[in-house]
Tab-separated table of C-alpha atoms in Angstrom:
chain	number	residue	atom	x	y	z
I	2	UNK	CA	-10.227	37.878	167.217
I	3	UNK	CA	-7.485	36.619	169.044
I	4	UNK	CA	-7.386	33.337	170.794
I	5	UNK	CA	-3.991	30.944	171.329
I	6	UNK	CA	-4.105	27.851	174.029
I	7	UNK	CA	-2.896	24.595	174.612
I	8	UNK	CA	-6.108	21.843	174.611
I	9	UNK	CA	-6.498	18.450	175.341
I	10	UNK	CA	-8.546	16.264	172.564
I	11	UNK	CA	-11.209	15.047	174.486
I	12	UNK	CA	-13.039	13.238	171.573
I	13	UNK	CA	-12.408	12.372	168.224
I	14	UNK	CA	-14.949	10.623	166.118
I	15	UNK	CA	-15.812	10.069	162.281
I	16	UNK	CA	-19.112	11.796	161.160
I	17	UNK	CA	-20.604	8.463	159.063
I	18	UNK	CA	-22.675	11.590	156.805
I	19	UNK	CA	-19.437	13.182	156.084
I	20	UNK	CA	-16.309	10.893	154.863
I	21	UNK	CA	-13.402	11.783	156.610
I	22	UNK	CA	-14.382	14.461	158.434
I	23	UNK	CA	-13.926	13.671	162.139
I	24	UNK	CA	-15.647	15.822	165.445
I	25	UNK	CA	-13.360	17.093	167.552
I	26	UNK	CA	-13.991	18.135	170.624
I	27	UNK	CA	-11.226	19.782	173.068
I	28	UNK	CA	-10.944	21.342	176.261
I	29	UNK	CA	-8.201	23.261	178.520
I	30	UNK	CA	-8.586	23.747	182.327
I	31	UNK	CA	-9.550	27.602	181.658
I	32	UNK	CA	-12.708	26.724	180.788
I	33	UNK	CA	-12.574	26.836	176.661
I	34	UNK	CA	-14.325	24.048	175.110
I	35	UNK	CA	-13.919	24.025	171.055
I	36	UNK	CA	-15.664	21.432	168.936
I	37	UNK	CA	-13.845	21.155	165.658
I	38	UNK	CA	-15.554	19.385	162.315
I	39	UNK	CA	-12.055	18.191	161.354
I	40	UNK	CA	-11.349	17.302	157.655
I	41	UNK	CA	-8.833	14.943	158.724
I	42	UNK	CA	-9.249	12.791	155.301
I	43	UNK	CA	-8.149	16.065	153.251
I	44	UNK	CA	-5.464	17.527	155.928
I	45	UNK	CA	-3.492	13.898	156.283
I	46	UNK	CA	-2.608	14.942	159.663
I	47	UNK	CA	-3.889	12.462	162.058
I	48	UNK	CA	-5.479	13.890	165.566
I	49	UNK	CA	-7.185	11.651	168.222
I	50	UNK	CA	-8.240	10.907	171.754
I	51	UNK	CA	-5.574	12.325	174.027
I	52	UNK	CA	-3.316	14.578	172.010
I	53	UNK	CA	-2.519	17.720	173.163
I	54	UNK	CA	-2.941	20.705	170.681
I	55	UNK	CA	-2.348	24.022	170.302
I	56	UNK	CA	-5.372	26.667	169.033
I	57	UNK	CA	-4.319	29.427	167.443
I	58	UNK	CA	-7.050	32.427	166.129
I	59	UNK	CA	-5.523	35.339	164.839
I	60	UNK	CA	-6.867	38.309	162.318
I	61	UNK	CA	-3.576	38.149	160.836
I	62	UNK	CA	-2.089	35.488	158.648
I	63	UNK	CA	1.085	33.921	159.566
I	64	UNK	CA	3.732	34.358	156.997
I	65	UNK	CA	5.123	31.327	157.896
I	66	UNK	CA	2.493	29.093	158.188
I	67	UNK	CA	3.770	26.196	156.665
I	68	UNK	CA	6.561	25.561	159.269
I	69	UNK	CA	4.499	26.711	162.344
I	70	UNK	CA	1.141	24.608	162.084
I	71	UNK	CA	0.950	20.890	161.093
I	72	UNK	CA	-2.699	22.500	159.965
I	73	UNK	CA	-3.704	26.075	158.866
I	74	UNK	CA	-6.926	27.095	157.694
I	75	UNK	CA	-9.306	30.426	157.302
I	76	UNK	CA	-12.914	31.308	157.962
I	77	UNK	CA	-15.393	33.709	158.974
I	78	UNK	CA	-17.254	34.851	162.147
I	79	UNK	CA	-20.553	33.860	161.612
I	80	UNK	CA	-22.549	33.613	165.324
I	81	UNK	CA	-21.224	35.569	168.352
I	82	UNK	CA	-23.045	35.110	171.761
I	83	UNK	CA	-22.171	35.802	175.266
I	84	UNK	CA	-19.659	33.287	175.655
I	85	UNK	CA	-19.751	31.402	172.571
I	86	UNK	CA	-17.873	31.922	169.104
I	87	UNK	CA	-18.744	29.709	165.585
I	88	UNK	CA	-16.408	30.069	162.473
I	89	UNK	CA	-17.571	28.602	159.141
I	90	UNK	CA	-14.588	26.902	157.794
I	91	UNK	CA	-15.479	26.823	154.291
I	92	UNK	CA	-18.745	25.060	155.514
I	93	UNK	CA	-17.147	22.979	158.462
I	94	UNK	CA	-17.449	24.480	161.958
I	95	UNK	CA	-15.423	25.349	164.466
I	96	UNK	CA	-17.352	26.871	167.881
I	97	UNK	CA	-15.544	28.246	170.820
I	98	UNK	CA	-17.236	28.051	174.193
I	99	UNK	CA	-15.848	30.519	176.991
I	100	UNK	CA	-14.396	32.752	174.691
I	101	UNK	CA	-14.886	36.176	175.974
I	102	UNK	CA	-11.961	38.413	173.834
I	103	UNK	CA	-13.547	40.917	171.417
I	104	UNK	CA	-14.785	39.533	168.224
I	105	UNK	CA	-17.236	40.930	165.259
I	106	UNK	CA	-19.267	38.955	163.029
I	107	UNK	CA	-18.296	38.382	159.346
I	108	UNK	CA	-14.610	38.724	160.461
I	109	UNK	CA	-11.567	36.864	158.550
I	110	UNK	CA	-10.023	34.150	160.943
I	111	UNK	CA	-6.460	32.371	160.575
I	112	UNK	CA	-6.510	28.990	162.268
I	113	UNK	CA	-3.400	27.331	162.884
I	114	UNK	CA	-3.378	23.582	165.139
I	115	UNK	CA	-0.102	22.270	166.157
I	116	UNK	CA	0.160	18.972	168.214
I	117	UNK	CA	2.203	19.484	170.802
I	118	UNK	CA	2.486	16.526	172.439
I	119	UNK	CA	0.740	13.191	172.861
I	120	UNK	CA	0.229	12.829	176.044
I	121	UNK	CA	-2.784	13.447	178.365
């Protein structure tokens, strides 16, 4: 699975059941919606309401992670539908709507999120 765009955070609320995880949700103007269970607590690095960010989903694990993403995670492919992608992040979610790139269930994920600017 490969997946890399710029998206605008949209919303960005706590989860009272969960402390410190926040729901994300972000779009782009190509039609990709992702809605991101955030651990925002555990990360440290704050996102919110209007930030720009950049999505990266890649099979392959960045060997230099650390100074490309302000956040980098890993999951799995666990539900694939026509248009519509969810990736357990060690139970958290992450769900891509209008993804249409190939993608296989039960496949390793590399997640990388890099503000790129704050602005709207």
């Amino acid at each position: 699975m490969k997946f890399d765009e710029i998206l605008t955070v949209e919303q960005a609320e706590l989860l009272p059941e969960y402390d410190g995880i926040k729901a994300l949700i972000m779009k782009n103007n190509k039609g990709h919606q992702v809605y991101l269970e955030y651990p925002e607590k555990a990360v440290g690095v704050e996102i919110y309401k209007g930030l720009r960010v950049r999505l990266c989903l890649d099979n392959v694990k960045d060997p230099d992670y650390r100074k490309n993403w302000d956040v980098y995670m890993w999951g799995k492919v666990y539900y694939v539908s026509q248009d519509m992608v969810r990736i357990s992040l060690g139970g958290l979610i992450l769900e891509i709507r209008g993804f249409s790139g190939p993608v296989s269930l039960g496949e390793k994920v590399y997640v990388g999120l890099k503000i790129v600017d704050k602005s709207k």
